[in-house]
Coordinates of C-alpha atoms in Angstrom, one line a residue:
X834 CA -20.0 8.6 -19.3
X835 CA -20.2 5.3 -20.8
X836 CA -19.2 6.4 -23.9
X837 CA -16.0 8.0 -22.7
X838 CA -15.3 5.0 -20.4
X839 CA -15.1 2.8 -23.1
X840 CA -12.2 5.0 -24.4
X841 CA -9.5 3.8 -23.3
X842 CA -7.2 6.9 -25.0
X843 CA -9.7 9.2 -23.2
X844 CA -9.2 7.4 -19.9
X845 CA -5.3 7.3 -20.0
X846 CA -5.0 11.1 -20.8
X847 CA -7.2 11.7 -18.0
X848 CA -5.3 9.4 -15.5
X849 CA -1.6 11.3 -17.3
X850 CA -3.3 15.0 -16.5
X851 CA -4.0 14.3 -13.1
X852 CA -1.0 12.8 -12.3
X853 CA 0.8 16.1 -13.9
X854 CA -1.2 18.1 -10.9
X855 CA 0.6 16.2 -8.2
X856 CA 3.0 17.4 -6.2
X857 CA 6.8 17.3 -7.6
X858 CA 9.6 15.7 -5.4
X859 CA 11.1 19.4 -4.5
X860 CA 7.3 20.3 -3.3
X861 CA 7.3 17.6 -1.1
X862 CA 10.8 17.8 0.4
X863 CA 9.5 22.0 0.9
X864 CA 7.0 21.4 3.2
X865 CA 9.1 18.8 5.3
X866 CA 10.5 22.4 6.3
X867 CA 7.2 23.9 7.4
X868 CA 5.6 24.0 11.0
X869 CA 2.9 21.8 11.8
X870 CA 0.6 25.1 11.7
X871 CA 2.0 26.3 7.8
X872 CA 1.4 22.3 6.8
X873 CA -2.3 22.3 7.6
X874 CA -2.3 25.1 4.9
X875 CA 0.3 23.9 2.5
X876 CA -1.6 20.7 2.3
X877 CA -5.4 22.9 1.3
X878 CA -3.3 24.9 -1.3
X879 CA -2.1 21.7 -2.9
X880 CA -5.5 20.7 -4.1
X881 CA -7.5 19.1 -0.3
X882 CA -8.6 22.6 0.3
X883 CA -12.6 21.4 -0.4
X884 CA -11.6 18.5 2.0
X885 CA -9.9 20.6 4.6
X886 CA -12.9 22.7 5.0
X887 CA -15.0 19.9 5.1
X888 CA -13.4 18.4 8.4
X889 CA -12.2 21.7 9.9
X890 CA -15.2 22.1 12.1
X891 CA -14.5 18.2 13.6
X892 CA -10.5 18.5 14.0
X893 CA -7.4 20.4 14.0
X894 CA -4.0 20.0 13.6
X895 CA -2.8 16.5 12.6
X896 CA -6.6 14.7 12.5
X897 CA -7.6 17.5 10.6
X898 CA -5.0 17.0 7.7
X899 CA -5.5 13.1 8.0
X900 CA -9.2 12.7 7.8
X901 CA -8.5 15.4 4.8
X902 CA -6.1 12.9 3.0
X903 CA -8.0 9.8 3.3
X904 CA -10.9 11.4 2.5
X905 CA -10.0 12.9 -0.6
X906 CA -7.9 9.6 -2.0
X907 CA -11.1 7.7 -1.3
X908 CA -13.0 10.2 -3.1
X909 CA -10.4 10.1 -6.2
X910 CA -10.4 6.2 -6.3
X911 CA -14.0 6.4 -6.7
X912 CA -14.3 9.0 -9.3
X913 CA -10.6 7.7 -11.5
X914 CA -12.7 3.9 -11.5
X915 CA -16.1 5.6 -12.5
X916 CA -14.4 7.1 -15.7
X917 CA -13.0 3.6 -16.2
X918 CA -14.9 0.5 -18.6
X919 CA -14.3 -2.9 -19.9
X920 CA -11.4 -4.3 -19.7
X921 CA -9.7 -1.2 -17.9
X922 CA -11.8 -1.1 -15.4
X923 CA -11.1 -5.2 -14.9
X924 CA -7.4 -4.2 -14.2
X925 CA -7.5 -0.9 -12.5
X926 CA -9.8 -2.8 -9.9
X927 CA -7.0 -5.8 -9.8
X928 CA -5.3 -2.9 -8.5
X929 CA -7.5 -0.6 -6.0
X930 CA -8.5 -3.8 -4.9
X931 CA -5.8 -4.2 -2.4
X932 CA -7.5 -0.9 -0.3
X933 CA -10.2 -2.9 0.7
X934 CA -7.8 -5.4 1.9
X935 CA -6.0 -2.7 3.8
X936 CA -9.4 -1.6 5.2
X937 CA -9.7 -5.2 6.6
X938 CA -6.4 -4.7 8.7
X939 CA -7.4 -1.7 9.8
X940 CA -10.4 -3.1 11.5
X941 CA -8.7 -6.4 12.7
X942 CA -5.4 -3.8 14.3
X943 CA -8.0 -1.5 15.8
X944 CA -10.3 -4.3 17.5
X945 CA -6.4 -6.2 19.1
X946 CA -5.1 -2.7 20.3
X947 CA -9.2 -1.7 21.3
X948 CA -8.1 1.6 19.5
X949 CA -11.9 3.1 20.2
X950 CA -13.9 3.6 17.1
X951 CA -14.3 7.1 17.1
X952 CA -10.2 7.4 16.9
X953 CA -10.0 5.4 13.6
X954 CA -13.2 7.6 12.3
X955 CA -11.4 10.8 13.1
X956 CA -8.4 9.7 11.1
X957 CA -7.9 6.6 8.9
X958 CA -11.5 5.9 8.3
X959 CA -13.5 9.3 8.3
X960 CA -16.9 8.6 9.0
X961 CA -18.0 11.6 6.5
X962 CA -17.2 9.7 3.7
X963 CA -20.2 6.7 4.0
X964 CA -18.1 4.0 2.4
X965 CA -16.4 3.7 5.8
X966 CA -19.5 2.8 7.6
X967 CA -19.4 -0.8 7.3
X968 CA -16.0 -1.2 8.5
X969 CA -16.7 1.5 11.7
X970 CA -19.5 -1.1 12.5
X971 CA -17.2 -3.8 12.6
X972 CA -14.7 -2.0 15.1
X973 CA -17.9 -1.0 16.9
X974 CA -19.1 -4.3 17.5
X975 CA -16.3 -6.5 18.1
X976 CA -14.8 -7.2 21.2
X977 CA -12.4 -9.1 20.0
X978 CA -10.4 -10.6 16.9
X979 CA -12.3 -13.9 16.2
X980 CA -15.7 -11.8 16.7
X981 CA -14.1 -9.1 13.8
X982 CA -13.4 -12.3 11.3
X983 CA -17.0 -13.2 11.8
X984 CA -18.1 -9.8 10.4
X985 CA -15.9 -10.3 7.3
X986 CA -17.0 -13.9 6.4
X987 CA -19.3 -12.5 3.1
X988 CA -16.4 -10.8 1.8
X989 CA -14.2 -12.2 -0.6
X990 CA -11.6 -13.4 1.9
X991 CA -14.1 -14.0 4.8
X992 CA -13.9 -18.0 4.2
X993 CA -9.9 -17.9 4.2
X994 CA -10.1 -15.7 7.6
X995 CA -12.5 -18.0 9.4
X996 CA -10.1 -21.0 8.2
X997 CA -7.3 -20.3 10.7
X998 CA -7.5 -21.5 14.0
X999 CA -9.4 -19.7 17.1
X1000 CA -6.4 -18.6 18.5
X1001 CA -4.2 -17.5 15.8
X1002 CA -2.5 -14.1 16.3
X1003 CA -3.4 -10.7 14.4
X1004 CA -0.2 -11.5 12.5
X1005 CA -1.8 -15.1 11.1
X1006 CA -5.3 -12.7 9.6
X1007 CA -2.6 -10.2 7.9
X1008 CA -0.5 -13.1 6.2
X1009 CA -3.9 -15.0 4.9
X1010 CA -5.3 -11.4 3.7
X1011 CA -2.3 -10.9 1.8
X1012 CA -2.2 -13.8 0.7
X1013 CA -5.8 -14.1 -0.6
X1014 CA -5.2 -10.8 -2.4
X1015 CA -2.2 -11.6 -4.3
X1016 CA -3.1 -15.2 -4.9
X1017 CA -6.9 -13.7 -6.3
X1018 CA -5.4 -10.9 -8.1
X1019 CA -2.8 -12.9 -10.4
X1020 CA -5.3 -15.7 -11.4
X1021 CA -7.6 -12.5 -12.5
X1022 CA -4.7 -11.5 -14.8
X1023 CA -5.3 -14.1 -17.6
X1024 CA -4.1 -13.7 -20.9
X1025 CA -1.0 -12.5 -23.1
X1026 CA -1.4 -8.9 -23.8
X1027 CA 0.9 -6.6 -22.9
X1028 CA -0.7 -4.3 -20.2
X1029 CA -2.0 -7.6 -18.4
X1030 CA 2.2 -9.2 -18.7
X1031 CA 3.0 -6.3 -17.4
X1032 CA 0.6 -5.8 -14.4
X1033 CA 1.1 -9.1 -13.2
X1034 CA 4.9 -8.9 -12.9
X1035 CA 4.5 -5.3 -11.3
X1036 CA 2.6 -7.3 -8.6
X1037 CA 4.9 -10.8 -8.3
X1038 CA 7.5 -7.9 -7.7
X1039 CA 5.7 -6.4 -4.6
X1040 CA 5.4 -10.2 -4.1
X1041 CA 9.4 -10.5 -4.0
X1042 CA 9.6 -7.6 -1.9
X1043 CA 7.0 -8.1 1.2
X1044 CA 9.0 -11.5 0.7
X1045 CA 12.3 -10.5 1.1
X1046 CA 11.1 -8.1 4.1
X1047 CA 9.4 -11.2 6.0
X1048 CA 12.5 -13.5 5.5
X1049 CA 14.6 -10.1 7.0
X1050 CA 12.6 -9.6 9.9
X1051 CA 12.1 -13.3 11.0
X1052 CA 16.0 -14.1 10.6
X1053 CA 16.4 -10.7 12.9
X1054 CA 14.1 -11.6 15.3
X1055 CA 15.3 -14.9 15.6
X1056 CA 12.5 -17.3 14.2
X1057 CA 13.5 -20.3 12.7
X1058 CA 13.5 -21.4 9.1
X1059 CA 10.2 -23.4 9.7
X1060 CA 8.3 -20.2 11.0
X1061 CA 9.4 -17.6 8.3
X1062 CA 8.2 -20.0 5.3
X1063 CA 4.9 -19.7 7.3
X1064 CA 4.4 -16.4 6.3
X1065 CA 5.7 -16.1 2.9
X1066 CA 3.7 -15.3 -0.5
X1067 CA 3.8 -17.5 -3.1
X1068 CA 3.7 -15.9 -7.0
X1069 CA 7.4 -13.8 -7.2
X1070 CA 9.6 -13.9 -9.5
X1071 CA 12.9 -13.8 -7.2
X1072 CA 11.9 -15.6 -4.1
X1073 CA 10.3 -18.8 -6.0
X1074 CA 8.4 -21.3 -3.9
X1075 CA 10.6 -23.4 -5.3
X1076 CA 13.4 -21.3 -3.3
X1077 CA 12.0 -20.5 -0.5
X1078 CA 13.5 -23.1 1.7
X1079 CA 17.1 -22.1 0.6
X1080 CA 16.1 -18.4 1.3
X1081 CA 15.3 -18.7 4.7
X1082 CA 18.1 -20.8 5.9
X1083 CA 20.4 -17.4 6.7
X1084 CA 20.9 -14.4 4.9
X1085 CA 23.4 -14.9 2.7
X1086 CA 21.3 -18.2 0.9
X1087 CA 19.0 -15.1 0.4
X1088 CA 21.5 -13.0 -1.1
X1089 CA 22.4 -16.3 -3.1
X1090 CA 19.0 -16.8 -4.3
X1091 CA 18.8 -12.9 -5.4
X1092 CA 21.8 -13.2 -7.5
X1093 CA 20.2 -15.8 -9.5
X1094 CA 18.6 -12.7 -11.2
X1095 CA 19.6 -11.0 -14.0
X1096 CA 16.7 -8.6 -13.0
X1097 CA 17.8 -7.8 -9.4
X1098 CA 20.7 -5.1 -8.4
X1099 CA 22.6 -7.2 -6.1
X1100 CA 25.3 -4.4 -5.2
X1101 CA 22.8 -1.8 -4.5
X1102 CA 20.7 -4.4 -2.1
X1103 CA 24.1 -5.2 -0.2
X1104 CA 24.6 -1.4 0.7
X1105 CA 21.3 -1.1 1.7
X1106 CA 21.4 -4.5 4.0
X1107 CA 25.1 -2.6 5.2
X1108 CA 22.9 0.4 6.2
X1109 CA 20.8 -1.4 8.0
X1110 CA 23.4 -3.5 10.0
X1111 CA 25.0 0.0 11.1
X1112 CA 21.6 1.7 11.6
X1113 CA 20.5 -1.7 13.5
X1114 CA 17.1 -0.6 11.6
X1115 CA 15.3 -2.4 8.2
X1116 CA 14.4 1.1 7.2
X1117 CA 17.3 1.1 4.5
X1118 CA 16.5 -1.5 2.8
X1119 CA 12.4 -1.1 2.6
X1120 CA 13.2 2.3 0.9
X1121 CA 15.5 0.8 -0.9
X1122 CA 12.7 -1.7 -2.3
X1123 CA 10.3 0.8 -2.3
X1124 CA 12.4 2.9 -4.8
X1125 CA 12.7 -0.4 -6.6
X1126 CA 8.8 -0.7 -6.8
X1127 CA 8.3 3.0 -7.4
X1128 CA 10.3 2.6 -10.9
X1129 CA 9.2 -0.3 -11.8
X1130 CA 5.9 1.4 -11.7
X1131 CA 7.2 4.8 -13.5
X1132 CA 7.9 2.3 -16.1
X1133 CA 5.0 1.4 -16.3
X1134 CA 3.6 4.4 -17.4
X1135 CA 5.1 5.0 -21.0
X1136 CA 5.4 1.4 -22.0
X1137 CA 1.7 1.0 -23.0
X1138 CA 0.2 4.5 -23.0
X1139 CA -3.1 3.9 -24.4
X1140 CA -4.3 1.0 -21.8
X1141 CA -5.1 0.7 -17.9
X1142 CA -0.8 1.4 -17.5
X1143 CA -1.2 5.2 -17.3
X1144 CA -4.4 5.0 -15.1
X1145 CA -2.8 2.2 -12.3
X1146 CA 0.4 4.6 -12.5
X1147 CA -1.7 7.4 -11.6
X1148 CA -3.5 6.0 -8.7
X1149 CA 0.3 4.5 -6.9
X1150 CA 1.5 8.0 -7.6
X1151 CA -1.9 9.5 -5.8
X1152 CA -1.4 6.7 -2.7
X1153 CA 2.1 7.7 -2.5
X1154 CA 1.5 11.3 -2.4
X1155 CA -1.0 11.3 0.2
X1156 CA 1.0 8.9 2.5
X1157 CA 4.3 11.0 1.7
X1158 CA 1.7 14.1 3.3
X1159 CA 0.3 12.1 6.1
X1160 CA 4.4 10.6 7.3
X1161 CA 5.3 14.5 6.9
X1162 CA 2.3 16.1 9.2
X1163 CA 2.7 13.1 11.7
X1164 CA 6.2 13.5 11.7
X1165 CA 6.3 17.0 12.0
X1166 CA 3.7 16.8 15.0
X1167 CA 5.7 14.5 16.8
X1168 CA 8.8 16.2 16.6
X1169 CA 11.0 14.0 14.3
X1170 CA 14.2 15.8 12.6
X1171 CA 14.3 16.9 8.8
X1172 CA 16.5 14.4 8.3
X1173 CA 14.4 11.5 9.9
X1174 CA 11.6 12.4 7.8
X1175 CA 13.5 13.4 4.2
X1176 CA 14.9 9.6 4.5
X1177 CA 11.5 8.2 5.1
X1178 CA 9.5 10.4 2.4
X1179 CA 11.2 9.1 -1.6

């Protein structure tokens, strides 16, 4: 295994062959037609089937197809990074890294909302798969937020966490955990080649978006300049820290700031900001960035075929698939229209 995970050729065609066996657009949009009951079986015969058996004597129906989903992109992460060596394996983890973040807000959600343990185990965390213990200990033995943090302090954002004030808000933990994984992942992409260029760009423009979200969602709900800064991320490309006072003052110094780009399709932003306005909804314009991301990240996939490209492509495309299945079940299950769900699902 060492042997192959030092070739990187070997690595990339691997990442390229499994990304072939993912479902197609058209697949997708299919089983947005199906019943919940046709999904549950849709979703085995699209490659979860050894997962689906595994959890069908725990669940049915929706927690059934979840615990299948998570557990099988856990499983994948695991095996795509073991195939990985050297300086691939450096930057694919740059990458994956961000699940354990995600895993962190998981807990810290679950322990506000005192969602009981055995809830997140039977869906978002399956307790089959034995990585998830140590964050179903943490739901299990906090009471409440402050108590969480204290579990996470020897992880690699623990000290950040334990930093803010006793009585910040859940909202103040998901900022700084952000934050510490953006700010950790860009001063881990040193140098000039190509594939690390790339990478880091990739990720100043998720930067840009989550960004441009915040600033949306503050000005809607009213907060003032001063609080929206509060929760910005420094390290985009489009929304500078050198600009981010302008961009909060009121939408339109946004829209100023984003035509500063050359990089940035101003037109197509302002129809989706108009299809929010008469949707009174941000959903327009987070797909709308989210398509953005999504080809910047297709891109990313031919430029440099023989290097950690191909293999990061192939793990967004895997992440997206699974979440794509797990909005269509959900969605399914709790009645929501075609329509509702084809707009949601890119």
């Amino acid at each position: 295994m060492s042997i192959l995970g030092n070739n990187t050729a070997y690595v990339a065609a691997r990442a390229k062959s499994r990304r072939a066996s993912l479902m197609d657009r058209t697949r997708i949009r299919q089983l947005i037609q199906q019943t919940p009951d046709q999904l549950t079986v849709a979703v085995a015969d699209s490659g979860y089937r050894t997962e689906i058996d595994l959890y069908a004597g725990h669940f049915s129906g929706g927690d059934l197809v979840e615990a299948a989903l998570t557990h099988n992109l856990q499983s994948e992460l695991s095996n795509i990074l073991g195939l990985c060596n050297g300086k691939v394996r450096r930057l694919v983890e740059i990458y994956t890294g961000r699940f354990r973040y995600h895993n962190a807000k998981v807990v810290l959600r679950a322990v506000v909302n005192e969602v009981p343990v055995e809830k997140v185990a039977n869906s978002i965390l399956p307790e089959e798969n034995e990585v998830n213990a140590p964050w179903l200990r943490m739901i299990e033995e906090a009471n409440t937020l402050r108590e969480a943090v204290e579990q996470m302090r020897r992880l690699p954002f623990g000290k950040a966490l334990l930093a803010l004030d006793d009585e910040a808000g859940l909202q103040a933990y998901e900022d700084t955990i952000d934050r510490h994984y953006f700010k950790q992942s860009l001063s881990s992409l040193t140098g000039g080649s190509p594939d690390v260029r790339i990478l880091r760009n990739h990720l100043a423009g998720e930067i840009d978006h989550r960004n441009i979200i915040n600033i949306l969602e503050g000005q809607a709900f009213g907060l003032s300049p001063e609080e929206i800064l509060e929760a910005l991320i420094p390290g985009g490309r489009l929304v500078t820290k050198g600009n981010f006072s302008q961009a909060v003052n009121s939408r339109d110094s946004l829209l100023d700031v984003l035509r500063q780009s050359n990089n940035f399709d101003s037109d197509g932003f302002q129809e989706a900001i108009s299809a929010s306005d008469e949707g009174r909804t941000l959903d327009p314009v987070i797909t709308w960035l989210r398509e953005r991301e999504h080809a910047q990240m297709q891109r990313m996939s031919y430029l440099h075929p023989i290097s950690a490209l191909p293999v990061i492509h192939y793990v967004s495309a895997k992440v997206q698939e699974v979440e794509d299945l797990r909005l269509i079940v959900r969605g399914r299950m709790a009645g929501l229209s075609t329509e509702v769900l084809e707009a949601h699902v890119l």
